[in-house]
CSV table of C-alpha atoms in Angstrom, one decimal:
chain,number,residue,atom,x,y,z
B,1,VAL,CA,-145.9,-237.9,-70.0
B,2,VAL,CA,-145.9,-234.2,-69.5
B,3,VAL,CA,-148.0,-232.1,-71.8
B,4,ALA,CA,-147.3,-228.3,-71.9
B,5,PRO,CA,-148.7,-225.5,-73.9
B,6,PRO,CA,-146.6,-224.3,-76.8
B,7,SER,CA,-145.5,-221.2,-74.9
B,8,GLN,CA,-144.0,-223.3,-72.1
B,9,VAL,CA,-140.8,-225.5,-72.1
B,10,VAL,CA,-140.6,-228.6,-69.9
B,11,VAL,CA,-137.2,-229.9,-68.8
B,12,VAL,CA,-137.0,-233.3,-67.2
B,13,ALA,CA,-133.8,-234.5,-65.4
B,14,PRO,CA,-132.1,-237.6,-66.8
B,15,PRO,CA,-132.9,-240.9,-65.1
B,16,SER,CA,-129.5,-241.0,-63.4
B,17,GLN,CA,-130.3,-237.8,-61.6
B,18,SER,CA,-134.0,-238.3,-60.9
B,19,LEU,CA,-133.4,-239.7,-57.4
B,20,VAL,CA,-130.8,-237.2,-56.2
B,21,HIS,CA,-131.7,-233.9,-57.8
B,22,SER,CA,-135.0,-234.5,-59.7
B,23,ARG,CA,-136.5,-231.1,-60.5
B,24,LEU,CA,-139.2,-230.0,-62.8
B,25,ARG,CA,-138.5,-226.6,-64.1
B,26,HIS,CA,-141.4,-224.7,-65.5
B,27,ARG,CA,-140.4,-221.7,-67.6
B,28,THR,CA,-143.0,-219.1,-68.5
B,29,ASN,CA,-141.5,-216.0,-70.2
B,30,SER,CA,-138.8,-215.0,-67.7
B,31,ALA,CA,-140.2,-216.7,-64.6
B,32,VAL,CA,-138.8,-220.0,-63.4
B,33,MET,CA,-140.6,-222.3,-60.9
B,34,THR,CA,-138.6,-225.2,-59.3
B,35,LEU,CA,-140.2,-228.0,-57.4
B,36,PRO,CA,-138.4,-229.0,-54.1
B,37,SER,CA,-136.0,-231.9,-54.5
B,38,GLN,CA,-136.6,-235.1,-52.7
B,39,ARG,CA,-134.9,-235.6,-49.3
B,40,ARG,CA,-134.5,-239.3,-49.3
B,41,PRO,CA,-130.7,-239.3,-49.8
B,42,ALA,CA,-130.3,-237.3,-46.6
B,43,MET,CA,-132.5,-239.7,-44.7
B,44,VAL,CA,-130.6,-242.6,-46.0
B,45,ARG,CA,-127.3,-241.1,-44.9
B,46,ARG,CA,-128.6,-240.5,-41.4
B,47,HIS,CA,-129.8,-244.0,-41.1
B,48,ALA,CA,-126.6,-245.4,-42.5
B,49,ALA,CA,-124.6,-243.6,-39.8
B,50,VAL,CA,-126.3,-245.7,-37.1
B,51,VAL,CA,-124.2,-248.8,-36.8
B,52,CYS,CA,-125.6,-251.6,-34.6
B,53,THR,CA,-123.0,-253.8,-32.7
B,54,ASP,CA,-123.4,-256.9,-30.7
B,55,TYR,CA,-122.9,-255.9,-27.1
B,56,THR,CA,-123.4,-259.3,-25.4
B,57,THR,CA,-119.9,-259.4,-24.0
B,58,ALA,CA,-120.0,-255.7,-22.8
B,59,ALA,CA,-123.4,-256.3,-21.1
B,60,VAL,CA,-122.2,-259.4,-19.3
B,61,THR,CA,-119.1,-257.4,-18.2
B,62,PHE,CA,-121.3,-254.6,-16.9
B,63,PHE,CA,-123.4,-256.9,-14.7
B,64,SER,CA,-120.3,-258.8,-13.6
B,65,ASN,CA,-118.5,-255.5,-12.6
B,66,VAL,CA,-121.5,-254.5,-10.5
B,67,ARG,CA,-121.9,-257.9,-8.8
B,68,VAL,CA,-118.4,-258.0,-7.3
B,69,PRO,CA,-118.5,-254.8,-5.2
B,70,ALA,CA,-122.1,-255.5,-4.3
B,71,THR,CA,-121.0,-258.8,-2.8
B,72,LEU,CA,-118.3,-257.1,-0.7
B,73,VAL,CA,-120.8,-254.5,0.6
B,74,ALA,CA,-123.3,-257.2,1.5
B,75,ALA,CA,-120.7,-259.2,3.4
B,76,THR,CA,-119.7,-256.0,5.3
B,77,ALA,CA,-123.2,-255.1,6.1
B,78,ILE,CA,-124.3,-258.4,7.5
B,79,LYS,CA,-121.1,-258.8,9.5
B,80,GLU,CA,-121.5,-255.4,11.2
B,81,ALA,CA,-125.3,-255.3,11.5
B,82,PHE,CA,-125.6,-256.3,15.2
B,83,VAL,CA,-122.6,-254.6,16.7
B,84,LEU,CA,-124.8,-252.0,18.5
B,85,VAL,CA,-127.3,-254.5,19.8
B,86,SER,CA,-125.8,-254.5,23.3
B,87,VAL,CA,-126.8,-251.6,25.4
B,88,PRO,CA,-124.1,-249.6,27.2
B,89,ARG,CA,-125.0,-248.8,30.8
B,90,ASP,CA,-124.8,-245.1,30.4
B,91,LEU,CA,-127.3,-245.2,27.4
B,92,ALA,CA,-129.8,-247.7,28.8
B,93,ALA,CA,-132.4,-245.1,29.8
B,94,SER,CA,-131.9,-242.8,26.8
B,95,GLN,CA,-134.7,-243.0,24.2
B,96,GLY,CA,-132.6,-241.1,21.6
B,97,TRP,CA,-129.7,-243.5,21.7
B,98,ARG,CA,-132.1,-246.4,21.6
B,99,ILE,CA,-133.6,-245.0,18.4
B,100,LEU,CA,-130.1,-244.5,17.0
B,101,ARG,CA,-129.1,-248.1,17.6
B,102,ARG,CA,-132.2,-249.5,16.1
B,103,CYS,CA,-131.9,-247.3,13.1
B,104,TYR,CA,-128.4,-248.4,12.6
B,105,THR,CA,-129.4,-252.1,12.7
B,106,LEU,CA,-132.3,-251.6,10.3
B,107,MET,CA,-130.1,-249.7,7.9
B,108,MET,CA,-127.4,-252.3,7.9
B,109,LEU,CA,-129.9,-255.1,7.3
B,110,PHE,CA,-131.5,-253.0,4.5
B,111,SER,CA,-128.1,-252.5,2.9
B,112,PHE,CA,-127.5,-256.2,3.0
B,113,SER,CA,-130.8,-256.9,1.4
B,114,GLU,CA,-130.3,-254.3,-1.3
B,115,GLU,CA,-126.8,-255.5,-2.2
B,116,LEU,CA,-127.8,-259.2,-2.2
B,117,SER,CA,-130.7,-258.3,-4.5
B,118,CYS,CA,-128.2,-256.6,-6.8
B,119,VAL,CA,-126.1,-259.8,-6.9
B,120,PHE,CA,-129.0,-262.0,-7.6
B,121,ILE,CA,-130.5,-259.9,-10.4
B,122,SER,CA,-127.1,-259.4,-12.0
B,123,THR,CA,-126.6,-263.1,-12.1
B,124,GLY,CA,-130.0,-263.6,-13.7
B,125,ALA,CA,-129.3,-260.8,-16.3
B,126,MET,CA,-126.0,-262.5,-17.2
B,127,MET,CA,-127.8,-265.8,-17.8
B,128,LEU,CA,-130.4,-264.1,-20.0
B,129,LEU,CA,-127.7,-262.4,-22.1
B,130,GLN,CA,-126.0,-265.7,-22.8
B,131,SER,CA,-129.2,-267.6,-23.5
B,132,GLY,CA,-129.5,-266.3,-27.1
B,133,THR,CA,-133.1,-265.2,-26.6
B,134,LEU,CA,-132.4,-261.4,-26.7
B,135,ASP,CA,-131.6,-259.1,-29.6
B,136,THR,CA,-128.2,-258.0,-28.4
B,137,LYS,CA,-127.4,-255.7,-31.3
B,138,ALA,CA,-127.9,-252.0,-30.6
B,139,PRO,CA,-126.2,-248.6,-31.3
B,140,SER,CA,-124.8,-248.5,-27.7
B,141,LEU,CA,-124.7,-250.6,-24.6
B,142,VAL,CA,-127.1,-248.4,-22.7
B,143,ALA,CA,-129.6,-248.6,-25.6
B,144,LEU,CA,-129.4,-252.4,-25.4
B,145,LEU,CA,-130.0,-252.5,-21.7
B,146,VAL,CA,-132.9,-250.1,-21.7
B,147,ARG,CA,-134.5,-251.9,-24.6
B,148,GLU,CA,-134.0,-255.6,-23.6
B,149,LEU,CA,-133.3,-255.6,-19.9
B,150,GLU,CA,-134.7,-252.4,-18.5
B,151,TYR,CA,-135.9,-253.9,-15.2
B,152,GLU,CA,-132.5,-255.6,-14.6
B,153,TYR,CA,-130.6,-252.5,-15.6
B,154,VAL,CA,-132.6,-250.2,-13.3
B,155,SER,CA,-132.8,-252.7,-10.4
B,156,VAL,CA,-129.1,-253.3,-10.3
B,157,ARG,CA,-128.2,-249.6,-10.3
B,158,HIS,CA,-130.9,-248.8,-7.8
B,159,HIS,CA,-130.1,-251.6,-5.4
B,160,PHE,CA,-126.3,-251.0,-5.5
B,161,ILE,CA,-126.5,-247.2,-4.9
B,162,THR,CA,-129.2,-247.5,-2.3
B,163,GLY,CA,-127.3,-250.2,-0.4
B,164,VAL,CA,-124.0,-248.2,-0.4
B,165,LEU,CA,-125.8,-245.1,0.8
B,166,SER,CA,-127.6,-247.0,3.6
B,167,LEU,CA,-124.3,-248.5,4.7
B,168,MET,CA,-122.6,-245.1,4.9
B,169,PHE,CA,-125.4,-243.4,6.8
B,170,ALA,CA,-125.5,-246.3,9.2
B,171,GLN,CA,-121.7,-245.9,9.8
B,172,ALA,CA,-122.3,-242.3,10.5
B,173,LEU,CA,-124.7,-243.3,13.3
B,174,ARG,CA,-122.2,-245.8,14.6
B,175,ALA,CA,-119.5,-243.2,14.8
B,176,ARG,CA,-121.8,-240.9,16.7
B,177,GLN,CA,-122.4,-243.5,19.5
B,178,ALA,CA,-118.8,-245.0,19.5
B,179,LEU,CA,-117.3,-241.5,20.0
B,180,ARG,CA,-119.9,-240.2,22.3
B,181,TYR,CA,-117.4,-239.3,25.0
B,182,GLN,CA,-115.8,-236.9,22.6
B,183,PRO,CA,-118.8,-235.0,21.2
B,184,ALA,CA,-116.9,-232.8,18.8
B,185,LEU,CA,-115.0,-235.7,17.4
B,186,ALA,CA,-118.2,-237.8,17.1
B,187,ARG,CA,-120.0,-235.0,15.2
B,188,ALA,CA,-117.0,-234.5,13.0
B,189,ALA,CA,-116.8,-238.2,12.1
B,190,MET,CA,-120.6,-238.4,11.5
B,191,PHE,CA,-120.7,-235.4,9.2
B,192,ALA,CA,-117.6,-236.5,7.4
B,193,VAL,CA,-119.3,-239.7,6.4
B,194,CYS,CA,-122.5,-237.9,5.5
B,195,SER,CA,-120.5,-235.5,3.3
B,196,SER,CA,-118.9,-238.4,1.5
B,197,ALA,CA,-122.3,-240.0,0.9
B,198,ALA,CA,-123.7,-236.7,-0.4
B,199,SER,CA,-120.7,-236.2,-2.7
B,200,LEU,CA,-121.1,-239.6,-4.2
B,201,LEU,CA,-124.8,-239.1,-4.8
B,202,THR,CA,-124.1,-235.7,-6.4
B,203,TYR,CA,-121.5,-237.2,-8.7
B,204,SER,CA,-124.0,-240.0,-9.6
B,205,ASN,CA,-126.6,-237.4,-10.5
B,206,ALA,CA,-124.2,-235.2,-12.4
B,207,ARG,CA,-122.9,-238.1,-14.6
B,208,THR,CA,-126.2,-239.8,-15.1
B,209,ILE,CA,-127.1,-241.1,-18.6
B,210,THR,CA,-130.6,-242.2,-18.1
B,211,TYR,CA,-133.6,-241.4,-15.9
B,212,GLY,CA,-132.3,-238.0,-14.8
B,213,GLY,CA,-130.4,-239.0,-11.6
B,214,TYR,CA,-131.0,-241.1,-8.5
B,215,ALA,CA,-134.5,-239.8,-7.8
B,216,GLY,CA,-135.7,-240.5,-11.4
B,217,MET,CA,-134.1,-243.9,-11.4
B,218,ALA,CA,-135.7,-244.8,-8.0
B,219,LEU,CA,-139.1,-243.7,-9.4
B,220,ARG,CA,-138.6,-245.8,-12.5
B,221,PHE,CA,-137.6,-248.8,-10.4
B,222,CYS,CA,-140.8,-248.5,-8.3
B,223,VAL,CA,-142.9,-248.4,-11.4
B,224,LEU,CA,-141.2,-251.4,-13.0
B,225,HIS,CA,-141.2,-253.3,-9.7
B,226,LEU,CA,-144.9,-252.7,-9.1
B,227,ARG,CA,-145.7,-253.8,-12.6
B,228,LEU,CA,-143.7,-257.0,-12.1
B,229,MET,CA,-145.4,-257.7,-8.7
B,230,ALA,CA,-148.9,-256.9,-10.1
B,231,SER,CA,-148.4,-259.1,-13.1
B,232,TYR,CA,-147.7,-262.1,-10.8
B,233,ALA,CA,-150.1,-261.2,-7.9
B,234,ARG,CA,-152.2,-264.3,-8.3
B,235,LEU,CA,-153.1,-267.1,-6.0
B,236,ALA,CA,-151.1,-269.3,-8.4
B,237,HIS,CA,-148.1,-267.2,-7.7
B,238,PRO,CA,-148.2,-266.6,-3.9
B,239,LEU,CA,-144.6,-265.4,-3.7
B,240,ALA,CA,-145.6,-262.0,-5.3
B,241,LEU,CA,-148.3,-261.6,-2.7
B,242,ILE,CA,-146.0,-262.6,0.1
B,243,GLY,CA,-143.4,-260.1,-1.1
B,244,ILE,CA,-145.9,-257.2,-1.2
B,245,ALA,CA,-147.3,-258.1,2.3
B,246,SER,CA,-143.8,-258.4,3.7
B,247,SER,CA,-142.8,-255.0,2.4
B,248,VAL,CA,-145.8,-253.4,4.0
B,249,LEU,CA,-145.3,-255.2,7.3
B,250,ALA,CA,-141.6,-254.3,7.4
B,251,LEU,CA,-142.4,-250.6,7.1
B,252,VAL,CA,-145.1,-250.8,9.8
B,253,PHE,CA,-142.9,-252.6,12.3
B,254,ALA,CA,-139.9,-250.4,11.5
B,255,ILE,CA,-141.9,-247.4,12.6
B,256,GLN,CA,-143.2,-249.2,15.6
B,257,ALA,CA,-139.7,-250.2,16.7
B,258,THR,CA,-138.6,-246.6,17.2
B,259,HIS,CA,-140.6,-246.4,20.5
B,260,GLU,CA,-141.0,-250.0,21.5
B,261,PRO,CA,-139.4,-250.9,24.8
B,262,THR,CA,-137.4,-254.1,25.3
B,263,HIS,CA,-139.3,-257.0,26.6
B,264,ALA,CA,-136.4,-259.3,27.4
B,265,PRO,CA,-135.9,-260.8,30.9
B,266,PRO,CA,-133.8,-258.7,33.3
B,267,GLU,CA,-130.7,-261.0,32.9
B,268,GLU,CA,-130.9,-260.7,29.1
B,269,ARG,CA,-131.7,-257.0,28.8
B,270,ARG,CA,-128.1,-256.1,28.3
B,271,LEU,CA,-128.2,-258.0,25.0
B,272,GLY,CA,-131.4,-256.3,23.8
B,273,TRP,CA,-132.0,-253.1,21.9
B,274,GLY,CA,-133.0,-251.0,25.0
B,275,LEU,CA,-134.6,-251.0,28.4
B,276,GLU,CA,-138.1,-250.2,29.5
């Protein structure tokens, strides 16, 4: 009920227009005051434009497509990991070449571990997607993965890219030693592989959709992984504690291995990583 003085006229919009263009016009002499119309229809239109689709099949395909090349890279890395273990006679006393060979072996084993982790987590994510326990409807596939399977999504991408880069840089070191009698050719091959690795990483950063490139994705992975390990770091779950301790020990011994001499017997030193 609107009560107005006799000198004023009140006009109320019909009920059919009250939701869309409901306005109360207040006329005094020649002045007209109009109240702002409601904005609910615009909000309804914007929400109606967002269509949620079931992306279960697309998500399973995504993890499957990553798992296959990761398997191939892991097989290559473990097969070629120990090809530089034997010490050539002309490099037996060189500390620089000894560090190169050890870095090559560590990087190849690290690549194998990263790619195998990618395969394992991809398989687990596929099982979760097909279990029916997740809400697989979302505006896009990326939105679904970030909302429901962020750890798996970030881990798979991080492990795969890191493993490939580690493999490529290890092959650059291998080319440097294998072609050492042609120094110019060895450097050309080494820098060619490094150039390809840098180009791939640049492309990945330029076409990134989430987390702002490889550095942001690696940081996000570290945060999510630490949260996962911390949530299970209990005596009742010793595997989390073993994983944390193993990571720290691996880093410590990797640094120590760069200057550690070989302690093998004389007849087996040619099969070791270096000589005293």
